[in-house]
Amino acid sequence: MLHSKRYPGLYIKEEGANPTGTFKARGLGLAVTMARHYGLQHLAVPSAGNAAGALAAYAAAADIKAHIFMPQDVPLANYLEGVLYGAEVTMVDGLISDCARMVAENIKAQHDANTPANQIWFDISTLKEPFRVEGKKTMGYELVEQLGWTYPDAVFYPTGGGVGLIGMWKAFDEIEQLGWVEKGSKRPKMYALQASGCAP
């Protein structure tokens, strides 16, 4: 946690030290670990950037094939990260919702073609499996621990699909159940922040 130099009372949770440079590493690191545990061999995701890099990195480490669909206007660095880690990256002339549709269509076509089960892609995108939430939950634990086992007044979160907000709220429940914060303590207001180009 870093103190803001501009605004007294504002803390910034530095996530750039994660292995792929963003908070996306938290959820996808655990999701890919569990995918390997369950024997999945192909993982697919629509991404506007950072999730693609995290999936590509962890899939490469787990020896799992990553299939990434990204809008054509994503930053070049996000595209290159996926390619350099060995993922199959498809650039889409459209939005992230078009990428998600293409992932779903590919998986349906594989089922329709009676593709062997171990070759069918698994959609690891937002809220399609439970472990990304569990990985993102660690932000909630760290946030409260780093503030001396108290809640902040508010959390402002770059939201994407919302997995981090859900994970942090789940962490707050667990922290109270463990007795690390008193049950019934006033929880922070949660603010979802998104770029204007990602405003569902």
PDB file of C-alpha atoms in Angstrom:
ATOM      1  CA  MET A   1       0.000   0.000   0.000  1.00  0.00           C
ATOM      2  CA  LEU A   2       1.399   3.354  -1.025  1.00  0.00           C
ATOM      3  CA  HIS A   3       0.327   6.734   0.316  1.00  0.00           C
ATOM      4  CA  SER A   4      -0.871   9.038  -2.435  1.00  0.00           C
ATOM      5  CA  LYS A   5       1.419  12.033  -2.831  1.00  0.00           C
ATOM      6  CA  ARG A   6      -1.504  14.151  -4.040  1.00  0.00           C
ATOM      7  CA  TYR A   7      -4.371  13.191  -1.747  1.00  0.00           C
ATOM      8  CA  PRO A   8      -4.015  12.737   2.028  1.00  0.00           C
ATOM      9  CA  GLY A   9      -5.871   9.685   3.286  1.00  0.00           C
ATOM     10  CA  LEU A  10      -5.723   7.938  -0.103  1.00  0.00           C
ATOM     11  CA  TYR A  11      -3.776   4.712  -0.431  1.00  0.00           C
ATOM     12  CA  ILE A  12      -2.873   2.968  -3.670  1.00  0.00           C
ATOM     13  CA  LYS A  13      -2.492  -0.798  -3.792  1.00  0.00           C
ATOM     14  CA  GLU A  14       0.514  -1.457  -6.024  1.00  0.00           C
ATOM     15  CA  GLU A  15      -0.215  -4.449  -8.265  1.00  0.00           C
ATOM     16  CA  GLY A  16       2.572  -3.925 -10.796  1.00  0.00           C
ATOM     17  CA  ALA A  17       4.909  -6.282  -8.938  1.00  0.00           C
ATOM     18  CA  ASN A  18       2.728  -9.298  -9.783  1.00  0.00           C
ATOM     19  CA  PRO A  19       4.396 -11.726 -12.217  1.00  0.00           C
ATOM     20  CA  THR A  20       2.598 -10.358 -15.292  1.00  0.00           C
ATOM     21  CA  GLY A  21       2.507  -6.767 -14.062  1.00  0.00           C
ATOM     22  CA  THR A  22      -1.201  -6.499 -13.194  1.00  0.00           C
ATOM     23  CA  PHE A  23      -3.852  -7.654 -10.743  1.00  0.00           C
ATOM     24  CA  LYS A  24      -5.050 -10.144 -13.389  1.00  0.00           C
ATOM     25  CA  ALA A  25      -2.199 -12.446 -12.358  1.00  0.00           C
ATOM     26  CA  ARG A  26      -3.936 -13.136  -9.048  1.00  0.00           C
ATOM     27  CA  GLY A  27      -7.063 -14.688 -10.501  1.00  0.00           C
ATOM     28  CA  LEU A  28      -5.571 -16.379 -13.531  1.00  0.00           C
ATOM     29  CA  GLY A  29      -2.622 -17.817 -11.625  1.00  0.00           C
ATOM     30  CA  LEU A  30      -5.003 -19.812  -9.440  1.00  0.00           C
ATOM     31  CA  ALA A  31      -7.458 -20.583 -12.250  1.00  0.00           C
ATOM     32  CA  VAL A  32      -4.717 -22.085 -14.430  1.00  0.00           C
ATOM     33  CA  THR A  33      -3.291 -24.015 -11.483  1.00  0.00           C
ATOM     34  CA  MET A  34      -6.701 -25.593 -10.907  1.00  0.00           C
ATOM     35  CA  ALA A  35      -7.206 -26.192 -14.639  1.00  0.00           C
ATOM     36  CA  ARG A  36      -4.005 -28.215 -14.635  1.00  0.00           C
ATOM     37  CA  HIS A  37      -5.127 -30.046 -11.495  1.00  0.00           C
ATOM     38  CA  TYR A  38      -8.327 -31.070 -13.310  1.00  0.00           C
ATOM     39  CA  GLY A  39      -6.439 -32.117 -16.451  1.00  0.00           C
ATOM     40  CA  LEU A  40      -7.630 -29.373 -18.806  1.00  0.00           C
ATOM     41  CA  GLN A  41      -5.368 -28.952 -21.828  1.00  0.00           C
ATOM     42  CA  HIS A  42      -6.894 -25.970 -23.673  1.00  0.00           C
ATOM     43  CA  LEU A  43      -7.994 -22.698 -22.076  1.00  0.00           C
ATOM     44  CA  ALA A  44      -9.717 -19.872 -23.954  1.00  0.00           C
ATOM     45  CA  VAL A  45     -10.415 -16.276 -22.987  1.00  0.00           C
ATOM     46  CA  PRO A  46     -11.685 -13.040 -24.513  1.00  0.00           C
ATOM     47  CA  SER A  47      -9.521 -10.178 -23.290  1.00  0.00           C
ATOM     48  CA  ALA A  48      -8.975  -6.468 -23.723  1.00  0.00           C
ATOM     49  CA  GLY A  49      -5.354  -6.946 -22.676  1.00  0.00           C
ATOM     50  CA  ASN A  50      -4.111  -7.849 -19.230  1.00  0.00           C
ATOM     51  CA  ALA A  51      -6.071 -11.076 -18.741  1.00  0.00           C
ATOM     52  CA  ALA A  52      -4.606 -12.331 -22.019  1.00  0.00           C
ATOM     53  CA  GLY A  53      -1.060 -11.811 -20.811  1.00  0.00           C
ATOM     54  CA  ALA A  54      -1.743 -13.453 -17.471  1.00  0.00           C
ATOM     55  CA  LEU A  55      -3.441 -16.463 -19.065  1.00  0.00           C
ATOM     56  CA  ALA A  56      -0.642 -16.830 -21.623  1.00  0.00           C
ATOM     57  CA  ALA A  57       2.081 -16.710 -18.958  1.00  0.00           C
ATOM     58  CA  TYR A  58       0.491 -19.144 -16.534  1.00  0.00           C
ATOM     59  CA  ALA A  59      -0.675 -21.504 -19.283  1.00  0.00           C
ATOM     60  CA  ALA A  60       2.891 -21.625 -20.635  1.00  0.00           C
ATOM     61  CA  ALA A  61       4.181 -22.484 -17.163  1.00  0.00           C
ATOM     62  CA  ALA A  62       1.522 -25.204 -16.782  1.00  0.00           C
ATOM     63  CA  ASP A  63       2.078 -26.622 -20.298  1.00  0.00           C
ATOM     64  CA  ILE A  64      -1.528 -25.845 -21.265  1.00  0.00           C
ATOM     65  CA  LYS A  65      -2.556 -24.353 -24.618  1.00  0.00           C
ATOM     66  CA  ALA A  66      -3.971 -20.817 -24.381  1.00  0.00           C
ATOM     67  CA  HIS A  67      -6.423 -19.473 -26.975  1.00  0.00           C
ATOM     68  CA  ILE A  68      -6.887 -15.720 -26.736  1.00  0.00           C
ATOM     69  CA  PHE A  69      -9.350 -13.481 -28.600  1.00  0.00           C
ATOM     70  CA  MET A  70      -8.618  -9.747 -28.441  1.00  0.00           C
ATOM     71  CA  PRO A  71     -10.097  -6.647 -30.109  1.00  0.00           C
ATOM     72  CA  GLN A  72      -7.778  -5.253 -32.778  1.00  0.00           C
ATOM     73  CA  ASP A  73      -7.386  -1.950 -30.946  1.00  0.00           C
ATOM     74  CA  VAL A  74      -5.698  -3.371 -27.828  1.00  0.00           C
ATOM     75  CA  PRO A  75      -2.220  -2.028 -27.053  1.00  0.00           C
ATOM     76  CA  LEU A  76       0.494  -3.808 -29.034  1.00  0.00           C
ATOM     77  CA  ALA A  77       2.247  -4.797 -25.795  1.00  0.00           C
ATOM     78  CA  ASN A  78      -0.777  -6.865 -24.718  1.00  0.00           C
ATOM     79  CA  TYR A  79      -0.857  -8.674 -28.052  1.00  0.00           C
ATOM     80  CA  LEU A  80       2.889  -9.341 -27.993  1.00  0.00           C
ATOM     81  CA  GLU A  81       2.813 -10.675 -24.439  1.00  0.00           C
ATOM     82  CA  GLY A  82       0.371 -13.396 -25.455  1.00  0.00           C
ATOM     83  CA  VAL A  83       2.322 -14.296 -28.583  1.00  0.00           C
ATOM     84  CA  LEU A  84       5.681 -14.368 -26.804  1.00  0.00           C
ATOM     85  CA  TYR A  85       4.329 -16.768 -24.176  1.00  0.00           C
ATOM     86  CA  GLY A  86       3.202 -19.069 -26.973  1.00  0.00           C
ATOM     87  CA  ALA A  87      -0.547 -18.480 -26.909  1.00  0.00           C
ATOM     88  CA  GLU A  88      -2.699 -18.682 -30.019  1.00  0.00           C
ATOM     89  CA  VAL A  89      -3.867 -15.057 -30.328  1.00  0.00           C
ATOM     90  CA  THR A  90      -6.769 -14.100 -32.601  1.00  0.00           C
ATOM     91  CA  MET A  91      -7.294 -10.404 -33.251  1.00  0.00           C
ATOM     92  CA  VAL A  92     -10.980  -9.534 -33.707  1.00  0.00           C
ATOM     93  CA  ASP A  93     -12.462  -6.624 -35.617  1.00  0.00           C
ATOM     94  CA  GLY A  94     -14.943  -5.812 -32.861  1.00  0.00           C
ATOM     95  CA  LEU A  95     -15.449  -5.428 -29.129  1.00  0.00           C
ATOM     96  CA  ILE A  96     -14.669  -7.700 -26.189  1.00  0.00           C
ATOM     97  CA  SER A  97     -18.259  -8.985 -26.417  1.00  0.00           C
ATOM     98  CA  ASP A  98     -17.509 -10.138 -29.979  1.00  0.00           C
ATOM     99  CA  CYS A  99     -14.422 -11.923 -28.676  1.00  0.00           C
ATOM    100  CA  ALA A 100     -16.513 -13.672 -26.003  1.00  0.00           C
ATOM    101  CA  ARG A 101     -19.024 -14.750 -28.636  1.00  0.00           C
ATOM    102  CA  MET A 102     -16.229 -16.228 -30.744  1.00  0.00           C
ATOM    103  CA  VAL A 103     -14.869 -18.213 -27.799  1.00  0.00           C
ATOM    104  CA  ALA A 104     -18.362 -19.627 -27.149  1.00  0.00           C
ATOM    105  CA  GLU A 105     -18.886 -20.437 -30.844  1.00  0.00           C
ATOM    106  CA  ASN A 106     -15.568 -22.295 -31.040  1.00  0.00           C
ATOM    107  CA  ILE A 107     -16.385 -24.365 -27.958  1.00  0.00           C
ATOM    108  CA  LYS A 108     -19.869 -25.193 -29.279  1.00  0.00           C
ATOM    109  CA  ALA A 109     -18.404 -26.222 -32.643  1.00  0.00           C
ATOM    110  CA  GLN A 110     -15.935 -28.516 -30.874  1.00  0.00           C
ATOM    111  CA  HIS A 111     -18.767 -30.196 -28.958  1.00  0.00           C
ATOM    112  CA  ASP A 112     -20.868 -30.482 -32.134  1.00  0.00           C
ATOM    113  CA  ALA A 113     -17.924 -32.099 -33.960  1.00  0.00           C
ATOM    114  CA  ASN A 114     -17.479 -34.664 -31.161  1.00  0.00           C
ATOM    115  CA  THR A 115     -13.968 -33.389 -30.493  1.00  0.00           C
ATOM    116  CA  PRO A 116     -12.185 -35.592 -27.919  1.00  0.00           C
ATOM    117  CA  ALA A 117     -12.903 -34.264 -24.427  1.00  0.00           C
ATOM    118  CA  ASN A 118      -9.260 -33.498 -23.692  1.00  0.00           C
ATOM    119  CA  GLN A 119      -9.060 -31.292 -26.797  1.00  0.00           C
ATOM    120  CA  ILE A 120     -12.159 -29.168 -26.127  1.00  0.00           C
ATOM    121  CA  TRP A 121     -11.405 -25.660 -24.995  1.00  0.00           C
ATOM    122  CA  PHE A 122     -12.437 -24.543 -21.518  1.00  0.00           C
ATOM    123  CA  ASP A 123     -13.726 -20.978 -21.239  1.00  0.00           C
ATOM    124  CA  ILE A 124     -11.764 -19.440 -18.376  1.00  0.00           C
ATOM    125  CA  SER A 125     -13.221 -15.951 -18.791  1.00  0.00           C
ATOM    126  CA  THR A 126     -14.828 -13.828 -16.102  1.00  0.00           C
ATOM    127  CA  LEU A 127     -17.199 -15.775 -13.821  1.00  0.00           C
ATOM    128  CA  LYS A 128     -17.063 -18.924 -15.990  1.00  0.00           C
ATOM    129  CA  GLU A 129     -15.144 -20.829 -13.303  1.00  0.00           C
ATOM    130  CA  PRO A 130     -14.758 -20.270  -9.532  1.00  0.00           C
ATOM    131  CA  PHE A 131     -11.030 -19.963  -9.045  1.00  0.00           C
ATOM    132  CA  ARG A 132     -10.421 -16.517 -10.491  1.00  0.00           C
ATOM    133  CA  VAL A 133     -12.584 -15.149  -7.666  1.00  0.00           C
ATOM    134  CA  GLU A 134     -10.541 -17.141  -5.142  1.00  0.00           C
ATOM    135  CA  GLY A 135      -7.291 -15.742  -6.535  1.00  0.00           C
ATOM    136  CA  LYS A 136      -8.548 -12.161  -6.552  1.00  0.00           C
ATOM    137  CA  LYS A 137      -9.773 -12.626  -2.984  1.00  0.00           C
ATOM    138  CA  THR A 138      -6.171 -12.234  -1.817  1.00  0.00           C
ATOM    139  CA  MET A 139      -6.439  -8.500  -2.547  1.00  0.00           C
ATOM    140  CA  GLY A 140      -9.105  -8.197   0.150  1.00  0.00           C
ATOM    141  CA  TYR A 141      -6.991 -10.051   2.705  1.00  0.00           C
ATOM    142  CA  GLU A 142      -3.931  -7.937   1.927  1.00  0.00           C
ATOM    143  CA  LEU A 143      -5.875  -4.683   1.916  1.00  0.00           C
ATOM    144  CA  VAL A 144      -7.286  -5.242   5.400  1.00  0.00           C
ATOM    145  CA  GLU A 145      -4.045  -6.679   6.817  1.00  0.00           C
ATOM    146  CA  GLN A 146      -1.994  -3.773   5.462  1.00  0.00           C
ATOM    147  CA  LEU A 147      -4.421  -1.310   7.095  1.00  0.00           C
ATOM    148  CA  GLY A 148      -3.954  -2.904  10.527  1.00  0.00           C
ATOM    149  CA  TRP A 149      -6.998  -5.229  10.317  1.00  0.00           C
ATOM    150  CA  THR A 150      -9.438  -2.426   9.649  1.00  0.00           C
ATOM    151  CA  TYR A 151     -11.546  -1.700   6.595  1.00  0.00           C
ATOM    152  CA  PRO A 152     -10.964   1.384   4.491  1.00  0.00           C
ATOM    153  CA  ASP A 153     -13.900   3.749   3.971  1.00  0.00           C
ATOM    154  CA  ALA A 154     -14.042   2.918   0.266  1.00  0.00           C
ATOM    155  CA  VAL A 155     -12.388   0.834  -2.448  1.00  0.00           C
ATOM    156  CA  PHE A 156     -12.082   2.223  -5.983  1.00  0.00           C
ATOM    157  CA  TYR A 157     -11.392  -0.665  -8.337  1.00  0.00           C
ATOM    158  CA  PRO A 158     -10.565  -0.877 -12.070  1.00  0.00           C
ATOM    159  CA  THR A 159     -13.325  -3.345 -12.624  1.00  0.00           C
ATOM    160  CA  GLY A 160     -13.289  -5.148 -15.937  1.00  0.00           C
ATOM    161  CA  GLY A 161     -15.655  -8.064 -15.326  1.00  0.00           C
ATOM    162  CA  GLY A 162     -15.988  -7.514 -11.577  1.00  0.00           C
ATOM    163  CA  VAL A 163     -14.152 -10.604 -10.309  1.00  0.00           C
ATOM    164  CA  GLY A 164     -11.906  -8.537  -8.028  1.00  0.00           C
ATOM    165  CA  LEU A 165     -14.826  -6.759  -6.361  1.00  0.00           C
ATOM    166  CA  ILE A 166     -16.552 -10.085  -5.746  1.00  0.00           C
ATOM    167  CA  GLY A 167     -13.329 -11.640  -4.479  1.00  0.00           C
ATOM    168  CA  MET A 168     -12.601  -8.805  -2.061  1.00  0.00           C
ATOM    169  CA  TRP A 169     -16.155  -8.884  -0.681  1.00  0.00           C
ATOM    170  CA  LYS A 170     -15.807 -12.657  -0.181  1.00  0.00           C
ATOM    171  CA  ALA A 171     -12.511 -12.044   1.642  1.00  0.00           C
ATOM    172  CA  PHE A 172     -14.253  -9.558   3.954  1.00  0.00           C
ATOM    173  CA  ASP A 173     -16.834 -12.243   4.830  1.00  0.00           C
ATOM    174  CA  GLU A 174     -14.092 -14.751   5.588  1.00  0.00           C
ATOM    175  CA  ILE A 175     -12.021 -12.257   7.596  1.00  0.00           C
ATOM    176  CA  GLU A 176     -15.026 -11.633   9.829  1.00  0.00           C
ATOM    177  CA  GLN A 177     -15.752 -15.369  10.165  1.00  0.00           C
ATOM    178  CA  LEU A 178     -12.122 -15.898  11.218  1.00  0.00           C
ATOM    179  CA  GLY A 179     -12.465 -13.139  13.829  1.00  0.00           C
ATOM    180  CA  TRP A 180      -9.708 -10.991  12.350  1.00  0.00           C
ATOM    181  CA  VAL A 181     -12.168  -8.118  11.985  1.00  0.00           C
ATOM    182  CA  GLU A 182     -15.192  -7.794  14.246  1.00  0.00           C
ATOM    183  CA  LYS A 183     -18.411  -9.115  12.699  1.00  0.00           C
ATOM    184  CA  GLY A 184     -20.738  -6.319  11.717  1.00  0.00           C
ATOM    185  CA  SER A 185     -17.894  -3.834  11.180  1.00  0.00           C
ATOM    186  CA  LYS A 186     -18.740  -1.173   8.632  1.00  0.00           C
ATOM    187  CA  ARG A 187     -17.485  -2.452   5.310  1.00  0.00           C
ATOM    188  CA  PRO A 188     -16.071  -0.168   2.638  1.00  0.00           C
ATOM    189  CA  LYS A 189     -18.178   1.282  -0.135  1.00  0.00           C
ATOM    190  CA  MET A 190     -17.127  -0.477  -3.335  1.00  0.00           C
ATOM    191  CA  TYR A 191     -16.785   1.625  -6.496  1.00  0.00           C
ATOM    192  CA  ALA A 192     -16.517   0.004  -9.918  1.00  0.00           C
ATOM    193  CA  LEU A 193     -14.399   2.104 -12.303  1.00  0.00           C
ATOM    194  CA  GLN A 194     -14.153   1.380 -16.016  1.00  0.00           C
ATOM    195  CA  ALA A 195     -12.743   3.054 -19.073  1.00  0.00           C
ATOM    196  CA  SER A 196     -15.333   4.710 -21.310  1.00  0.00           C
ATOM    197  CA  GLY A 197     -14.585   2.081 -23.959  1.00  0.00           C
ATOM    198  CA  CYS A 198     -15.523  -0.661 -21.489  1.00  0.00           C
ATOM    199  CA  ALA A 199     -18.817   0.516 -20.073  1.00  0.00           C
ATOM    200  CA  PRO A 200     -21.322  -2.349 -20.122  1.00  0.00           C
TER     201      PRO A 200
END
